[in-house]
Amino acid sequence: MRQRHAMMEEIKEQSALLRSLYEGREALCADFAALYRKHRFKKILFVGNGSPYYAGYVLRFAAEALLGAEAEAVFAGVFHHHMGFDRSGRFRPEEILLVCPAESGHSRGQVDAARRAKAKGCSVMCTTLNPKGILARNSDVVLVKPGRHEEAMASTKGQTMAIFMIFLNFLEAAYRAGNLSRAEYDRYLRACEKVPDNIEKTIGNTVSWFEKNAERVMNASKYFLLGYGANYGTVQESALKFFECHGKPSVPLELEEALHGPFRALEKRDMIFFLAAEAGPEQERMMRLAQASEPYCDNRILIRSGSADISEGGDVLSIYSSDVEFVNTIEYLIPLQVLSFLIADRMEIDLSIPLVAALDETMSPAYED
């Protein structure tokens, strides 16, 4: 693997990795399904920073819809200094689940949260590459990611694997507990099965789109990324990738939040990415906003599955997605991962080189295992 192109190679690996997870879902989901059957969690907390936090933001919607639990994603620092598991006293400890979507499993914020959870009598689920690491040792359910650590500084496959693995567990537990009908369960499963193929085809579409539009993409002074529902987590993660990769100003916005001040900074040569995901009133408003912003921005890019007429709201970056809620957060993340790399590559930035490593020595954000 060429170091400079490591990120793109890792983006391409996602299809095979997620396919293997789907095919092995019975074993992958067994432990959590049993734990959920025992405890029927009523509150689920996702704790992390950066990509793990954004994974939690996405998955909290699935937790509420599938498991019927009160769910919240919290930054690790906020959780430790300003929050508890249940200050209202509404839930028994055994009714609370902490979820830590992790990579190495060494992050102090997540490890400390897991230790607090165990001391309180709450259950812990994590994803990690290290099944014997410090986070895994403090967890009841350990979802082991296949593959190796990423070489690029901006992680990609780690994020999609975390979302996919935890979602499959929530889905299986919900169905076995009787929360979902067979038809509902099958609809989600069919969508999950299609994800690996959709990733492969979307990567190709995005590369082709960039080749045709590289000049205006590179000339944009700022990027705005708009999402709704669980896909607000998608644009938050995408903006992080943009910042990590090429450093140009990149602003993630929830659809309605865009109308409350941020667009005052919009300039004609900026670029707006509108994620028009699952159908409904939010998608309709997203399309309407794409049209209405024409006088203020020349580069309005609608990301959606299938084909769309440009008159519906700016140029179209067509992707492949089942557009099934929660599952599509992975599919809509892919084109923005690819664009993060392509913009940086055009700027001749080597994404395998750490730029602020000295901060880790000073701040010690991770434990030594």
XYZ file of C-alpha atoms in Angstrom:
369
model
C 0.000 0.000 0.000
C 1.443 3.381 -0.990
C 1.529 5.507 2.143
C 0.147 8.612 0.465
C -2.794 6.654 -0.923
C -3.379 4.575 2.211
C -6.673 6.314 2.977
C -8.163 5.527 -0.429
C -7.111 1.907 -0.143
C -8.757 1.728 3.269
C -11.933 3.285 1.888
C -12.011 0.525 -0.713
C -11.500 -2.168 1.955
C -14.805 -1.276 3.599
C -16.914 -3.306 1.201
C -15.175 -6.620 1.928
C -14.997 -5.933 5.676
C -18.702 -5.162 5.983
C -19.594 -8.157 3.836
C -17.677 -10.432 6.207
C -19.458 -8.876 9.190
C -22.855 -9.391 7.598
C -22.095 -13.007 6.772
C -20.929 -13.643 10.339
C -23.758 -11.751 12.001
C -25.156 -14.754 13.899
C -22.029 -15.137 16.008
C -21.435 -11.380 16.087
C -24.829 -10.675 17.647
C -25.242 -13.632 20.012
C -23.793 -12.089 23.192
C -25.663 -8.800 23.011
C -28.960 -10.447 22.093
C -28.678 -12.563 25.253
C -27.693 -9.542 27.369
C -30.610 -7.496 26.051
C -33.061 -10.340 26.649
C -31.888 -10.369 30.280
C -31.888 -6.620 30.969
C -34.215 -4.949 28.414
C -32.209 -1.722 28.639
C -34.246 1.434 29.086
C -31.386 3.920 28.810
C -28.424 3.730 26.424
C -25.472 6.124 26.564
C -22.908 6.417 23.783
C -19.660 7.996 25.000
C -16.648 9.028 22.937
C -14.871 11.798 21.089
C -14.442 12.463 17.390
C -15.599 9.614 15.172
C -16.808 7.428 18.091
C -19.047 10.280 19.244
C -20.464 10.721 15.733
C -21.065 6.968 15.476
C -22.962 7.240 18.744
C -25.008 10.166 17.438
C -26.047 8.079 14.429
C -26.792 4.969 16.483
C -28.848 6.686 19.167
C -31.664 6.983 16.628
C -31.509 3.249 15.962
C -31.405 2.478 19.694
C -34.600 4.405 20.295
C -36.417 3.019 17.251
C -35.375 -0.629 17.593
C -34.889 -1.104 21.334
C -37.380 1.439 22.629
C -34.757 2.905 24.945
C -34.000 6.477 25.865
C -30.686 7.081 24.071
C -28.088 9.850 24.067
C -24.630 10.466 22.624
C -22.257 12.398 24.874
C -18.705 13.682 24.488
C -16.435 11.883 26.945
C -15.260 15.085 28.636
C -18.805 16.349 29.073
C -19.862 12.997 30.504
C -17.057 12.856 33.058
C -17.173 16.454 34.250
C -20.839 17.392 33.926
C -23.046 14.294 33.724
C -23.833 10.954 35.262
C -25.547 7.807 34.085
C -28.925 8.735 35.539
C -29.099 11.738 37.805
C -32.895 11.677 37.681
C -32.962 8.264 39.356
C -35.517 6.938 36.872
C -33.552 3.818 35.909
C -32.015 0.947 37.817
C -28.316 0.361 37.029
C -29.095 -2.934 35.291
C -31.432 -1.041 32.919
C -28.586 1.180 31.665
C -26.195 0.298 28.838
C -22.989 2.162 28.005
C -21.810 1.820 24.399
C -18.254 2.777 23.419
C -17.643 2.618 19.647
C -13.843 2.427 19.769
C -10.870 1.691 17.529
C -7.809 0.840 19.611
C -9.781 0.674 22.848
C -7.234 2.800 24.739
C -9.043 6.159 24.893
C -9.093 7.429 28.456
C -12.566 8.907 28.102
C -14.147 5.624 27.061
C -12.118 3.421 29.417
C -12.951 5.643 32.389
C -16.641 5.626 31.388
C -16.593 1.817 31.199
C -14.984 1.599 34.650
C -17.619 3.938 36.072
C -20.350 1.864 34.464
C -19.048 -1.377 35.932
C -18.710 0.197 39.386
C -22.317 1.356 39.187
C -23.628 -1.999 37.981
C -24.375 -0.950 34.385
C -23.569 -3.054 31.322
C -20.947 -2.068 28.724
C -20.671 -2.826 25.019
C -17.691 -1.793 22.892
C -16.185 -2.191 19.466
C -12.422 -2.544 19.254
C -9.541 -3.948 17.256
C -8.000 -5.234 20.481
C -10.134 -7.967 22.122
C -7.747 -8.209 25.092
C -7.219 -4.472 25.561
C -8.116 -2.307 28.523
C -11.540 -1.274 27.186
C -12.439 -4.843 26.266
C -11.502 -5.999 29.766
C -14.035 -3.552 31.184
C -16.856 -4.534 28.808
C -19.595 -7.162 28.936
C -19.953 -7.391 25.150
C -16.871 -6.946 22.970
C -17.423 -6.599 19.221
C -14.058 -7.267 17.613
C -13.397 -5.400 14.389
C -11.740 -7.431 11.643
C -8.661 -6.141 9.853
C -5.791 -4.002 11.076
C -5.227 -0.482 12.350
C -5.575 2.213 9.719
C -2.434 3.779 8.292
C -4.094 7.037 7.279
C -4.507 9.615 10.026
C -8.184 10.057 9.078
C -10.034 6.844 9.895
C -12.697 5.533 7.529
C -13.240 1.779 7.755
C -13.168 1.890 11.536
C -16.192 4.186 11.541
C -18.341 2.212 9.134
C -17.505 -1.062 10.878
C -18.511 0.349 14.272
C -21.859 1.603 12.990
C -22.571 -1.592 11.063
C -21.625 -3.942 13.910
C -23.608 -2.141 16.580
C -26.611 -1.680 14.315
C -26.688 -5.398 13.482
C -26.627 -6.151 17.210
C -29.471 -3.754 17.948
C -31.469 -5.205 15.061
C -30.997 -8.828 16.117
C -31.742 -8.101 19.776
C -34.879 -6.156 18.865
C -36.199 -8.934 16.656
C -35.492 -11.733 19.141
C -37.179 -9.693 21.875
C -40.313 -9.204 19.782
C -39.817 -5.476 19.188
C -39.937 -5.922 15.394
C -42.163 -7.873 13.034
C -40.572 -10.339 10.622
C -41.311 -7.944 7.751
C -39.561 -5.054 9.512
C -36.599 -7.226 10.408
C -36.247 -8.487 6.830
C -36.418 -4.937 5.443
C -33.441 -3.884 7.535
C -31.547 -7.097 6.779
C -32.007 -6.682 3.027
C -30.686 -3.125 3.304
C -27.656 -4.300 5.301
C -26.926 -7.037 2.781
C -26.776 -4.466 -0.027
C -24.386 -2.112 1.757
C -21.094 -3.722 0.579
C -22.092 -3.639 -3.109
C -23.464 -0.114 -2.729
C -20.152 1.035 -1.257
C -18.180 -0.313 -4.218
C -20.421 1.363 -6.773
C -20.586 4.661 -4.875
C -16.792 4.896 -4.693
C -16.626 4.639 -8.474
C -19.405 7.178 -8.963
C -17.748 9.658 -6.616
C -14.335 9.408 -8.273
C -15.946 9.989 -11.684
C -17.956 12.939 -10.368
C -14.841 14.514 -8.865
C -12.883 14.168 -12.114
C -15.599 16.124 -13.912
C -15.984 18.756 -11.183
C -12.488 19.017 -9.703
C -11.934 22.652 -10.630
C -14.944 24.036 -8.791
C -14.490 21.628 -5.868
C -10.929 22.819 -5.402
C -11.846 26.490 -5.912
C -14.448 26.445 -3.150
C -13.348 28.526 -0.175
C -15.672 26.735 2.280
C -17.734 23.572 2.353
C -21.142 23.273 3.991
C -22.495 19.778 4.658
C -26.198 19.428 5.457
C -27.994 16.385 6.853
C -31.102 15.482 8.819
C -32.076 12.835 11.340
C -29.356 10.251 11.912
C -27.496 11.639 8.914
C -26.685 14.788 10.842
C -24.162 12.480 12.484
C -22.969 11.579 8.993
C -22.201 15.182 8.067
C -20.491 15.780 11.412
C -18.195 12.828 10.747
C -17.697 14.006 7.153
C -16.730 17.519 8.223
C -14.171 15.971 10.570
C -12.702 14.016 7.625
C -12.609 17.213 5.541
C -10.742 19.076 8.293
C -8.361 16.192 9.001
C -7.540 15.650 5.345
C -7.276 19.051 3.684
C -7.890 21.643 6.396
C -10.269 23.853 4.394
C -13.199 25.314 6.371
C -15.948 22.683 6.512
C -19.218 23.265 8.374
C -21.650 20.441 9.259
C -25.233 21.598 9.704
C -28.534 20.022 10.616
C -31.050 20.937 7.931
C -33.115 23.408 9.961
C -30.073 24.844 11.745
C -28.771 26.061 8.388
C -31.646 28.567 8.356
C -30.681 30.164 11.654
C -27.536 32.121 10.894
C -24.805 29.914 9.366
C -25.743 30.709 5.765
C -24.916 34.364 6.408
C -21.331 33.235 5.798
C -22.256 31.625 2.465
C -20.423 32.915 -0.609
C -21.073 32.253 -4.288
C -18.022 30.051 -4.828
C -18.566 27.961 -1.685
C -19.880 24.426 -2.058
C -22.916 22.992 -0.270
C -23.499 19.238 -0.039
C -27.148 18.383 0.619
C -27.664 14.805 1.842
C -31.154 13.948 0.573
C -31.467 10.565 2.273
C -34.656 8.698 3.233
C -37.905 10.098 1.857
C -40.224 12.221 3.944
C -40.868 15.841 4.895
C -37.197 16.456 5.734
C -36.077 15.301 2.292
C -38.681 17.570 0.720
C -37.377 20.529 2.704
C -33.793 19.634 1.802
C -34.692 19.704 -1.903
C -36.511 23.001 -1.439
C -33.517 24.550 0.316
C -31.200 23.385 -2.470
C -33.361 25.254 -4.943
C -33.852 28.341 -2.787
C -30.121 28.806 -2.162
C -29.313 29.160 -5.873
C -28.979 32.972 -5.783
C -26.407 32.713 -2.989
C -24.219 29.780 -4.056
C -23.106 28.494 -7.461
C -22.109 25.044 -6.229
C -25.062 23.208 -4.698
C -24.474 19.457 -4.745
C -27.353 17.112 -4.031
C -26.167 13.718 -2.780
C -28.898 11.146 -3.265
C -29.494 7.635 -4.503
C -30.537 7.049 -8.096
C -30.729 9.765 -10.717
C -32.189 13.200 -10.246
C -32.826 16.103 -12.562
C -30.544 19.041 -11.836
C -33.606 21.284 -11.767
C -34.607 19.523 -8.529
C -31.904 21.428 -6.701
C -28.372 21.917 -7.960
C -25.944 19.383 -9.370
C -26.283 15.760 -8.372
C -23.727 13.336 -6.992
C -25.596 10.084 -7.471
C -24.842 7.281 -5.030
C -26.151 3.776 -4.345
C -28.328 3.360 -1.268
C -31.392 1.458 -0.148
C -32.403 4.680 1.624
C -33.480 2.663 4.632
C -33.120 4.756 7.754
C -30.046 4.156 9.950
C -28.482 1.771 7.410
C -28.129 4.589 4.896
C -25.853 6.562 7.239
C -23.018 4.309 6.061
C -23.914 4.671 2.394
C -24.111 8.477 2.543
C -20.803 8.697 4.386
C -18.868 6.970 1.584
C -18.908 9.762 -1.048
C -17.725 12.296 1.512
C -14.911 10.011 2.660
C -13.800 9.717 -0.967
C -13.994 13.474 -1.537
C -11.966 14.105 1.642
C -9.143 12.028 0.209
C -9.386 13.343 -3.361
C -9.273 16.988 -2.302
C -6.242 16.328 -0.082
C -4.551 14.304 -2.805
C -5.038 17.128 -5.302
C -3.371 19.398 -2.711
C -0.493 16.857 -2.464
C -1.099 16.200 1.228
C 0.260 12.904 2.563
C -2.416 11.656 4.959
C -0.142 9.072 6.554
C 1.903 11.802 8.274
C 0.735 12.906 11.756
C 0.774 16.691 12.139
C 0.089 17.377 15.827
C 1.516 14.277 17.522
C 3.153 16.338 20.286
C -0.293 17.117 21.698
C -0.748 13.466 22.622
C 2.448 13.549 24.673
C 1.211 16.596 26.550
C -2.465 15.708 26.999
C -2.198 11.878 27.325
C -5.639 11.087 25.851
C -5.013 7.307 25.861
C -3.905 4.604 28.270
C -0.916 2.389 27.684
C -2.252 -1.148 27.606
